[in-house]
Coordinates of C-alpha atoms and ligand atoms in Angstrom, one line a residue:
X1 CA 31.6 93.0 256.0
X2 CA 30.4 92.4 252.3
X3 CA 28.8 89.4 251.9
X4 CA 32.0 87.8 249.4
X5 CA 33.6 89.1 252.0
X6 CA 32.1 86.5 255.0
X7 CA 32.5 83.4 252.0
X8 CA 35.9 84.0 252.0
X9 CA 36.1 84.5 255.9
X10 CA 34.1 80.9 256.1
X11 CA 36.4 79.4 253.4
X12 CA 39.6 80.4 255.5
X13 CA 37.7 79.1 258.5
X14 CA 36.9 75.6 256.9
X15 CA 40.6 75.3 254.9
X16 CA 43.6 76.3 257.6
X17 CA 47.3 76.2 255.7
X18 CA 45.9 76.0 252.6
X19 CA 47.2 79.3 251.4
X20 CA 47.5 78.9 247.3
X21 CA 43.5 77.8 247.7
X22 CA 42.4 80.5 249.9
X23 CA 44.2 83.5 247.6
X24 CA 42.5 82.0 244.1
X25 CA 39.2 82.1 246.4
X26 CA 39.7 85.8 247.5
X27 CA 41.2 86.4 243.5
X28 CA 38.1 85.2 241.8
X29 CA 35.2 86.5 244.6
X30 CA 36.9 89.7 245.2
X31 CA 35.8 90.4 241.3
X32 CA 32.0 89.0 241.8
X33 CA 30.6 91.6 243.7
X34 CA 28.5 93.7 240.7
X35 CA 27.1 89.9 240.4
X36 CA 25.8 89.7 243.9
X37 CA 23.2 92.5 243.2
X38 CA 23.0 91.7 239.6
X39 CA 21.9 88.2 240.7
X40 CA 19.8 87.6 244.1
X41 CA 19.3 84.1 242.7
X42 CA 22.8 83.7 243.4
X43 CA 22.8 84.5 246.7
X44 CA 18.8 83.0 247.2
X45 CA 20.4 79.1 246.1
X46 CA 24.0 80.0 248.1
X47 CA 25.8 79.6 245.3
X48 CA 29.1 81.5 246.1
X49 CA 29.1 79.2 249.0
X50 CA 29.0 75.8 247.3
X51 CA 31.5 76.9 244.2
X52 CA 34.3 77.1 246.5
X53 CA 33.4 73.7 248.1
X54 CA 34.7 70.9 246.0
X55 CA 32.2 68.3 245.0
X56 CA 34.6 65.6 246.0
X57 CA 38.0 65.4 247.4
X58 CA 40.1 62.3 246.8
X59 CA 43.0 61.3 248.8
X60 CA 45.6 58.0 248.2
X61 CA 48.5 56.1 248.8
X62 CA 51.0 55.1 246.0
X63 CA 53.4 52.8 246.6
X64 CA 55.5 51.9 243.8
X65 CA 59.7 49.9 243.6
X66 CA 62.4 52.2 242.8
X67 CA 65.6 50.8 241.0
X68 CA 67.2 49.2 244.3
X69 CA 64.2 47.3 245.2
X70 CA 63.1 49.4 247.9
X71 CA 59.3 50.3 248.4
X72 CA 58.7 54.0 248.0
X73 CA 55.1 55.6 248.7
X74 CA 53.8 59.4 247.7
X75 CA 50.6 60.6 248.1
X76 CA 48.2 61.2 245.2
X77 CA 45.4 63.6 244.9
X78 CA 42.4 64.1 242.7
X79 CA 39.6 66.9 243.6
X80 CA 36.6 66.7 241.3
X81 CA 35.5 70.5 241.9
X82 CA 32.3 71.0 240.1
X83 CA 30.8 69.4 237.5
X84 CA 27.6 71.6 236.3
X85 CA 28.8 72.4 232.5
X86 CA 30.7 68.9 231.8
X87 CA 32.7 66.1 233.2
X88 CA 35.5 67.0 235.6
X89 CA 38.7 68.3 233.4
X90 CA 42.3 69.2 234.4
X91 CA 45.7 68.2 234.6
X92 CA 47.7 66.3 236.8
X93 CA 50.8 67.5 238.7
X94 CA 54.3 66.0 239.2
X95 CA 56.1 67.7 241.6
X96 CA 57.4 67.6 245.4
X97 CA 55.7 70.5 246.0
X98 CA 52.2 69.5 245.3
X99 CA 49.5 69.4 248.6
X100 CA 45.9 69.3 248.9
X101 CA 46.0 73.3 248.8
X102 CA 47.6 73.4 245.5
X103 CA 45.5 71.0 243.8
X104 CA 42.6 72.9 245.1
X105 CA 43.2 76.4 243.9
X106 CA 44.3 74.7 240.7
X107 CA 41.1 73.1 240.5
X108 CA 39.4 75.7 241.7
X109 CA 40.9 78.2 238.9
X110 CA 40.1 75.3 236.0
X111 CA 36.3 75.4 236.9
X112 CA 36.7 79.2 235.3
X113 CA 38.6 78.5 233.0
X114 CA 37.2 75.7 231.4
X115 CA 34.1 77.5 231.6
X116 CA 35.3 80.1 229.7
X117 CA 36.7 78.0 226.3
X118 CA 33.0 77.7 225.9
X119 CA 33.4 73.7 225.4
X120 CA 31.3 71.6 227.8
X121 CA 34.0 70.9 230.6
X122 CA 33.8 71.3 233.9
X123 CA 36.7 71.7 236.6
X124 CA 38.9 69.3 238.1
X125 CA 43.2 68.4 238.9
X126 CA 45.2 66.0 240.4
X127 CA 48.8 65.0 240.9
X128 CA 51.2 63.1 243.5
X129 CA 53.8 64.9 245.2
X130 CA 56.6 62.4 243.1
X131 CA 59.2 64.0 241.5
X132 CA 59.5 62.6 238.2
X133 CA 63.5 64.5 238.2
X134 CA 66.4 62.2 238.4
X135 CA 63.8 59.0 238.0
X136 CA 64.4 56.4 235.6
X137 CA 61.9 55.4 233.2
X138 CA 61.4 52.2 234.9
X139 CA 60.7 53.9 238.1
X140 CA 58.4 56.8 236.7
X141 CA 56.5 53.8 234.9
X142 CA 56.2 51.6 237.4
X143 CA 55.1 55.0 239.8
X144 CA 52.5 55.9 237.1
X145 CA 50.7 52.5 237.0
X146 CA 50.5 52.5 240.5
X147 CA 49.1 55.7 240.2
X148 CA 46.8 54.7 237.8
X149 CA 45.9 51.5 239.9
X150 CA 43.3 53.8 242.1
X151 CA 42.6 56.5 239.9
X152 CA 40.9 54.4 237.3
X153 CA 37.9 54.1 239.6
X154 CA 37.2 57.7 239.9
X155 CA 37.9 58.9 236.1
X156 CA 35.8 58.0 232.9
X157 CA 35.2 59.9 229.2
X158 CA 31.9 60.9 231.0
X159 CA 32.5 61.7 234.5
X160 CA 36.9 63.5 234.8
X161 CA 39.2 62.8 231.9
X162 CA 42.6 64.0 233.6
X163 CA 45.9 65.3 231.4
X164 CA 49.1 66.6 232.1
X165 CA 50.6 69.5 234.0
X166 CA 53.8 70.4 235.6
X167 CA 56.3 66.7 235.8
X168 CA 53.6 65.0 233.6
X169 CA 54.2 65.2 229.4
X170 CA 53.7 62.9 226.6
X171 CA 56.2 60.1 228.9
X172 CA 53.8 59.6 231.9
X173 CA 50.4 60.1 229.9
X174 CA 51.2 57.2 227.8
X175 CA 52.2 55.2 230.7
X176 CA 49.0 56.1 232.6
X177 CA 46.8 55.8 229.7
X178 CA 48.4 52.2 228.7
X179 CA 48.1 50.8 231.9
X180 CA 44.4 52.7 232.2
X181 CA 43.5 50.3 229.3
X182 CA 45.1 47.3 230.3
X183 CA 43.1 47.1 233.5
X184 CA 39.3 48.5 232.1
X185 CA 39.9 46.5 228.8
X186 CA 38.5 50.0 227.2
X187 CA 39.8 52.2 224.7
X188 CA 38.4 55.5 226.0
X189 CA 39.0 59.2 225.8
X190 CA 39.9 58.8 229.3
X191 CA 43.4 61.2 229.6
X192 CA 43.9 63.7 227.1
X193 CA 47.4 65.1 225.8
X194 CA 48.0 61.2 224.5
X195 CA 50.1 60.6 221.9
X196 CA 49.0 61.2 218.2
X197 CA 49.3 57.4 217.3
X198 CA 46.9 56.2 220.1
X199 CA 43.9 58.8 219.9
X200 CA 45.5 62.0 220.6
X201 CA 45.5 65.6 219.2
X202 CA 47.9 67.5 216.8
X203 CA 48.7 71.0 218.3
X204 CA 48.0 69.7 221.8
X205 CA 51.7 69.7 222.9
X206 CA 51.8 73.4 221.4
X207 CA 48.4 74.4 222.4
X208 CA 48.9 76.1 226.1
X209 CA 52.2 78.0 224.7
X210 CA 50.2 78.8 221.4
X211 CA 47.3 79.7 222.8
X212 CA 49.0 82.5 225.8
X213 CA 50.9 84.3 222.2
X214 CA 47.2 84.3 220.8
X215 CA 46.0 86.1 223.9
X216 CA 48.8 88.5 224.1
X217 CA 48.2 89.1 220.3
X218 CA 44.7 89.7 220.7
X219 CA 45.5 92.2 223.7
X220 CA 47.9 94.2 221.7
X221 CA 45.8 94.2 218.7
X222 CA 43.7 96.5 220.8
X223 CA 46.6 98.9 221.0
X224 CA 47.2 98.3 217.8
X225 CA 50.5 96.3 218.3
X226 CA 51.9 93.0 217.6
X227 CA 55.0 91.1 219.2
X228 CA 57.3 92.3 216.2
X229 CA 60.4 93.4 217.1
X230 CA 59.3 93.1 220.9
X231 CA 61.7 91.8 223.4
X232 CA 60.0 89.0 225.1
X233 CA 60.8 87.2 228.3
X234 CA 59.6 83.8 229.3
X235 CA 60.1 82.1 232.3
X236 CA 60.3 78.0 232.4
X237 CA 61.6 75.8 229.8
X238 CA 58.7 72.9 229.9
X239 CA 56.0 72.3 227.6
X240 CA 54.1 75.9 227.9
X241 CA 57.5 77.7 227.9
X242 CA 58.6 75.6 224.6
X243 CA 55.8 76.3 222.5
X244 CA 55.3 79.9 223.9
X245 CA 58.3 81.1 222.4
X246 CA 57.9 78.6 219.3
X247 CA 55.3 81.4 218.3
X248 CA 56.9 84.4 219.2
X249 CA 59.6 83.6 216.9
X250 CA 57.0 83.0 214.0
X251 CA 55.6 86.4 214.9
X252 CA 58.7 88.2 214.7
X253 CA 59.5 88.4 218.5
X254 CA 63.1 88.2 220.3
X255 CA 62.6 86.3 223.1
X256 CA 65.9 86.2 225.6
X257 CA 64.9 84.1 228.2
X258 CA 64.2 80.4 229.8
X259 CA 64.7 79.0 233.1
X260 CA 64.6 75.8 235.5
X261 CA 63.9 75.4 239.2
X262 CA 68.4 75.8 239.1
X263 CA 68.6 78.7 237.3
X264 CA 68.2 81.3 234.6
X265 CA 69.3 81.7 231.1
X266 CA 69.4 85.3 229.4
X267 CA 70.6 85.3 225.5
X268 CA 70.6 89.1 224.5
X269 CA 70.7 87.7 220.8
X270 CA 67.4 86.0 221.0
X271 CA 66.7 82.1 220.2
X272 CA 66.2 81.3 217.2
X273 CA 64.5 77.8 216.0
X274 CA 68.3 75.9 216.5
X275 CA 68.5 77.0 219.5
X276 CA 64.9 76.1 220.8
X277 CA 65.2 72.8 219.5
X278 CA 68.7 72.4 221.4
X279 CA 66.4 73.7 224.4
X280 CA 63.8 71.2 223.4
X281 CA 66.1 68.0 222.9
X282 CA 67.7 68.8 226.2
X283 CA 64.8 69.0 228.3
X284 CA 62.6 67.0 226.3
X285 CA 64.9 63.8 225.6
X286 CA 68.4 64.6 227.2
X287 CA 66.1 65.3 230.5
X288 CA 69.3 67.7 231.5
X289 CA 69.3 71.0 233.1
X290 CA 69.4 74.9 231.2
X291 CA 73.0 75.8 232.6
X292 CA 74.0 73.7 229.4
X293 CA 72.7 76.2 226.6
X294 CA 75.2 78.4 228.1
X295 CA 77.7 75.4 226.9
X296 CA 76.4 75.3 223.8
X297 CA 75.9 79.3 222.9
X298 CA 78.5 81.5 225.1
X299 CA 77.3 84.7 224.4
X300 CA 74.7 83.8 226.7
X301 CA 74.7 84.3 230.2
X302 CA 73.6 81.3 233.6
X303 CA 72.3 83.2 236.6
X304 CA 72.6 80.5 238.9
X305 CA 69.6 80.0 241.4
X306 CA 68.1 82.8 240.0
X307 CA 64.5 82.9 238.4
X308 CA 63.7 84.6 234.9
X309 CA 61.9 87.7 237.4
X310 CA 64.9 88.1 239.7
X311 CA 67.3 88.5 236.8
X312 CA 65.4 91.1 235.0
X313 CA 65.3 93.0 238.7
X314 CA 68.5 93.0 239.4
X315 CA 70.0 93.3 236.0
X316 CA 67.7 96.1 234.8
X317 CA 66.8 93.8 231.7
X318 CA 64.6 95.8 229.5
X319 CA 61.7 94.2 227.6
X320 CA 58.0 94.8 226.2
X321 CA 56.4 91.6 226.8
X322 CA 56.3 88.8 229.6
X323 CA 55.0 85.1 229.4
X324 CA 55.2 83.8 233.1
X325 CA 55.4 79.6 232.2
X326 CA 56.7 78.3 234.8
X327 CA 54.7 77.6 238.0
X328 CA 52.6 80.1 241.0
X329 CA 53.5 83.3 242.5
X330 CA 57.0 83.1 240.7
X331 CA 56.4 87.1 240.2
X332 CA 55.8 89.2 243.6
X333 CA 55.6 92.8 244.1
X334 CA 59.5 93.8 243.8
X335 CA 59.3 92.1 240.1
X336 CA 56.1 93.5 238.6
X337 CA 57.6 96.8 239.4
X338 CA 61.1 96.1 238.1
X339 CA 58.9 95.3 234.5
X340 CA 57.2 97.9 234.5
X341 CA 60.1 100.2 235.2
X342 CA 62.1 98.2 232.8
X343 CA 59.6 98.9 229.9
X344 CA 57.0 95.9 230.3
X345 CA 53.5 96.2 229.1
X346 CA 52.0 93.0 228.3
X347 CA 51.8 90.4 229.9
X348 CA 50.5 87.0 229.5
X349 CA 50.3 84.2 231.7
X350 CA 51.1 81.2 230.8
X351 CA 51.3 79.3 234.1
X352 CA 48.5 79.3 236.4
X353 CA 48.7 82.2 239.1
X354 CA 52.4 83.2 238.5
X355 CA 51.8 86.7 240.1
X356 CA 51.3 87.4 243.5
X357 CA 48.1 89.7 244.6
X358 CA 50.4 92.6 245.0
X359 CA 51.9 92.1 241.3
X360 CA 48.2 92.0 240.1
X361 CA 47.6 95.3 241.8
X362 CA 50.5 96.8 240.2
X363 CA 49.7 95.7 236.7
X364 CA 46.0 96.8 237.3
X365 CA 47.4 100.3 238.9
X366 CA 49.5 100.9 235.8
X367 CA 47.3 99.7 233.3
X368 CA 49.1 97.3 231.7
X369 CA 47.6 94.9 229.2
X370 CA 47.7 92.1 231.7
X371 CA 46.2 88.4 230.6
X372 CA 45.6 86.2 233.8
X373 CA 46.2 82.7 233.3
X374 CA 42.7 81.4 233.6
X375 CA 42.1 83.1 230.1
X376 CA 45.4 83.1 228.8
X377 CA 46.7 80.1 229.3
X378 CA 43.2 78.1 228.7
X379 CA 44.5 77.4 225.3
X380 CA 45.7 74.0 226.5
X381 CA 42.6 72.9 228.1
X382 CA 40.5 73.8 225.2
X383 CA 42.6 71.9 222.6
X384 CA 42.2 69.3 225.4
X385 CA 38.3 69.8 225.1
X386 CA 38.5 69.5 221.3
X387 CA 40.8 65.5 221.8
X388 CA 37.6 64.7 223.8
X389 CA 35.6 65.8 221.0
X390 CA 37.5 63.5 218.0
X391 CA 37.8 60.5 220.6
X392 CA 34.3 60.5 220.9
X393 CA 33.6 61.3 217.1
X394 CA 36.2 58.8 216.1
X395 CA 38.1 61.0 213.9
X396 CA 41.2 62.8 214.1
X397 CA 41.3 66.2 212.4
X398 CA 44.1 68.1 210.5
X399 CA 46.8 70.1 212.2
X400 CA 46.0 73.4 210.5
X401 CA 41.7 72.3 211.9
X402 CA 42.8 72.3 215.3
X403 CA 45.5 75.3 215.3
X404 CA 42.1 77.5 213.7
X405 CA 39.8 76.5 216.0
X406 CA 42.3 77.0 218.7
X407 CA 43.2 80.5 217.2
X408 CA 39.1 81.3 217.5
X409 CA 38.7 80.1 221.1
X410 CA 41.6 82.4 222.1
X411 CA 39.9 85.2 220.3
X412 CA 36.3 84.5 221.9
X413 CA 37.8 84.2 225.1
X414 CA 39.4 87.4 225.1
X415 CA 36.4 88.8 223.5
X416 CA 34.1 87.4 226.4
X417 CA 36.4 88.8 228.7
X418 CA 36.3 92.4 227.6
X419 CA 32.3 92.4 227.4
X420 CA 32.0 91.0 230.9
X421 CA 34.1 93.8 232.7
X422 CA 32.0 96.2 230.5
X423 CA 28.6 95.1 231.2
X424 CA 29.7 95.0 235.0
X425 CA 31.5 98.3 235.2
X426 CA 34.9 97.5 234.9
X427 CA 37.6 99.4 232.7
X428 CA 37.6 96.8 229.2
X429 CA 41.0 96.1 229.3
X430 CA 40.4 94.5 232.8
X431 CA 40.6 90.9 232.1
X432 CA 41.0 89.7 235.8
X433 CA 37.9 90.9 236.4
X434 CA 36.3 90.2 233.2
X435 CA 37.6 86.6 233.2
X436 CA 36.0 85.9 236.4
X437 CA 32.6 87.1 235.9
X438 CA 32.6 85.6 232.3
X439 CA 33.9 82.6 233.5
X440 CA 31.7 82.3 237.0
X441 CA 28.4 83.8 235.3
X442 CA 27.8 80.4 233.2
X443 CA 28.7 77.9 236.2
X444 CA 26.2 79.7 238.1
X445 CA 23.3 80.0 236.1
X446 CA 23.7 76.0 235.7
X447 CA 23.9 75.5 239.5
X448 CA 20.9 77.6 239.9
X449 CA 19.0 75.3 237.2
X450 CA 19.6 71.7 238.6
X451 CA 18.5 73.3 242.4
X452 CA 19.7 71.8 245.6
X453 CA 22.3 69.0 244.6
Ligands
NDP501 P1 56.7 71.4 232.7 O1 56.9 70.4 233.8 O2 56.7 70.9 231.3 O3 57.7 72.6 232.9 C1 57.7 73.4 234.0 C2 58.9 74.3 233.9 O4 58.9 75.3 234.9 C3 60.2 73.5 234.1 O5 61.2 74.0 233.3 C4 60.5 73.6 235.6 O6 61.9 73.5 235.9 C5 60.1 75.1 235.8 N1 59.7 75.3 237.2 C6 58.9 74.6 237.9 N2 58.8 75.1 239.2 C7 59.7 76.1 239.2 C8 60.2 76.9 240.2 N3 59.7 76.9 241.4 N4 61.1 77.9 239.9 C9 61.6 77.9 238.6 N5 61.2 77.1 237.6 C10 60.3 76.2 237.9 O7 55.2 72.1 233.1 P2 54.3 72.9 232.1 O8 55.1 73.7 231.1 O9 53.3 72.0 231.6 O10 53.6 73.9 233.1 C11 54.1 75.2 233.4 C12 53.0 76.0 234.0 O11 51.9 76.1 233.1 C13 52.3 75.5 235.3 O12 51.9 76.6 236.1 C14 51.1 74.8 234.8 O13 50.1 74.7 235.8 C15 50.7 75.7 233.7 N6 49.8 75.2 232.7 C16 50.2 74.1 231.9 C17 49.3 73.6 231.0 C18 49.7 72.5 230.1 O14 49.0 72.2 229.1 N7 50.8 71.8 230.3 C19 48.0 74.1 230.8 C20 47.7 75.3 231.5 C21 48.6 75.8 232.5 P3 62.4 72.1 236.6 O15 62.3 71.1 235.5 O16 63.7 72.4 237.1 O17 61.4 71.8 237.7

């Protein structure tokens, strides 16, 4: 057995039913092999070892009152996974769904990610398995502030500065960050993704949708080909889904497509920017569900309990481009090869770990231009990195400042990516691979200098 190999054997070992964690484990070490004999340092200080172990793993109750008076309690989570390049950084998540394995392998992924953006952040994420759906504001306040009440302790400009992420926008940030203040009696760069009046960032909201466009623009400049007049699909219809096809429109795209956990929406004439903003009122404000565009605009079509991938299977939907923004392994095997078949050959993903291993494999097989999240969608995080910066600086810089710095970090990513799967004998256009090693090769060296802690 290689020696990645027995990590991942002793990470399975140490982390039973934690299956999200275990495949982003096997996805990123399954790549690091050219840096094993590259880098006997590596192996010398154990380092593969201790980057899958978080440095801290935090575990709490919330208790909060819903509407009726009655005491409710969820469980929140925050896992401070490594720390060498900068203080911990990454969202929080919402959603039933949400377990110690999920934060993990989404923590786990960010320590790459952030790494890659090339700002001083290292990896962390958190959420609660609340479901802010169907909630009042009252009770997602009251739910955040009690959320709030233990995080505080752990969480600091200097040491994790949390955001948002699936279930938490602009509404809970503000609640967390207020209540944040009220009890440390500190106006701090604490949560990022805060609202422009109170110390946030223009383009932050647009940044993670933005930023997977720039990637798949940067990817099909190398094939010398832009979204116009491509037929995109996008699944979601959150903040990363929003914004994503906000810029394929700009760029001359038609995109078709949005979904929610209900359902899919397919509307062969393409949005336009009425019909996103009726998308973004209605999901944003109205807090409703997609089935309702199909209200509003007839000619398009509900697949009820369907998902964005399913549709395009069984309906033989054709498009060029995908943008995956809606949550993990949304996209298995039988849907990778319905895109492909049906004429797909970019794709870029917005969410974290949309595509099952087998999907990867099939992009990789048919040589797809194929952006993984942890450099596609690391737009967000980076814009993130850059409200850090003007918090601390005390200055708040121009929309078109940040879209242009955003625009460069997209580029260098992509950049770093290509040269890393070079240098360690990959084919250039394979960005898993060069992501990972770009990405892992900076956390490590930093490891290796501070020794044994
Ligand atoms: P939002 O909560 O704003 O939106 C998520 C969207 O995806 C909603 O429309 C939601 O529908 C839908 N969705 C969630 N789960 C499912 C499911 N199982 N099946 C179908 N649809 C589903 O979250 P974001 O847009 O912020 O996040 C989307 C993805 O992007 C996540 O993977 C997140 O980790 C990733 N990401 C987000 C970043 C950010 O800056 N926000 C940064 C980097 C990555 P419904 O409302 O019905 O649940």
């Amino acid at each position: 057995m290689s020696y990645l190999k027995e990590v991942i054997a002793r990470t399975e070992e140490k982390n039973p039913s934690q299956p999200e964690f275990i495949q982003a484990v096997e996805e990123v070490l399954m790549s690091l092999e050219a840096t094993v004999d590259k880098h006997p340092e590596f192996v010398a200080a154990s380092i593969y070892d201790r980057i899958v172990e978080p440095d801290r793993q935090l575990m709490f109750r919330v208790p909060w009152t819903d509407d009726s008076g009655k005491v409710q309690v969820n469980r929140g989570f925050r896992i401070e996974f490594n720390n060498a390049i900068g203080p911990y950084k990454g969202g929080l998540r919402f959603h039933p769904s949400v377990n110690l394995g999920i934060i993990k392998f989404l923590g786990f992924e960010q320590i790459f990610k952030n790494a890659l953006t090339t700002l001083p952040m290292g990896g962390g994420k958190g959420g609660s398995d609340f479901d802010p759906k169907g909630k009042s504001d009252g009770e997602v306040m009251r739910f955040c502030y009690s959320f709030m009440r233990e995080l505080f302790r752990h969480i600091g400009p200097d040491t994790d500065v949390p955001a948002g992420d699936i279930g938490v926008g602009g509404r809970e940030i503000g609640y967390m960050f207020g209540y944040y203040k009220k009890i440390k009696n500190e106006h701090t760069g604490v949560l990022t993704g805060k609202g422009i009046e109170y110390g946030g960032s223009l383009i932050r909201p647009e940044a993670t949708g933005y930023g997977a466009v720039y990637f798949a623009a940067e990817m099909l400049a190398t094939r010398n080909d832009s979204f116009e007049n491509k037929i995109v699909v996008t699944s979601g219809a959150g903040n990363v889904a929003q914004f994503a096809v906000e810029k394929v429109i700009e760029l001359g795209g038609k995109n078709i497509s949005f979904c929610d956990s209900s359902g899919t929406i397919i509307d062969m004439d393409g949005f336009d920017t009425e019909k996103l903003h009726f998308v973004m009122d209605l999901k944003n404000n109205r807090r409703g569900r997609i089935k309702e565009y199909v209200e509003k605009y007839p000619n398009a079509k509900y697949y009820d309990g369907k998902s964005v991938w399913d549709v395009v299977r069984d309906e033989g939907i054709k498009c060029h481009i995908a943008l995956p923004s809606a949550t993990q392994n949304e996209i298995d095997e039988t849907h990778a090869e319905a895109l492909i078949k049906n004429g797909c050959y970019c794709i870029s993903e917005g969410a974290n770990m949309p595509s099952v291993p087998k999907a990867v494999d099939i992009y990789l097989e048919n040589k797809i231009l194929y952006g993984p999240g942890k450099a596609a969608n690391a737009g967000g995080v980076s814009v993130s990195g850059l409200e850090m910066s003007q918090n601390s600086l005390k200055l708040s810089w121009e929309r078109e400042e940040v879209d242009n710095r955003l625009k460069i970090i997209m580029k260098n990513i992509h950049e770093a990516s290509r040269n890393a799967a070079e240098v360690y004998g990959f084919d250039k256009d394979n960005y898993v691979a060069g992501a990972n090693i770009a990405g892992f090769l900076k956390v490590a060296k930093a490891m290796v200098a501070y020794g044994v802690v």
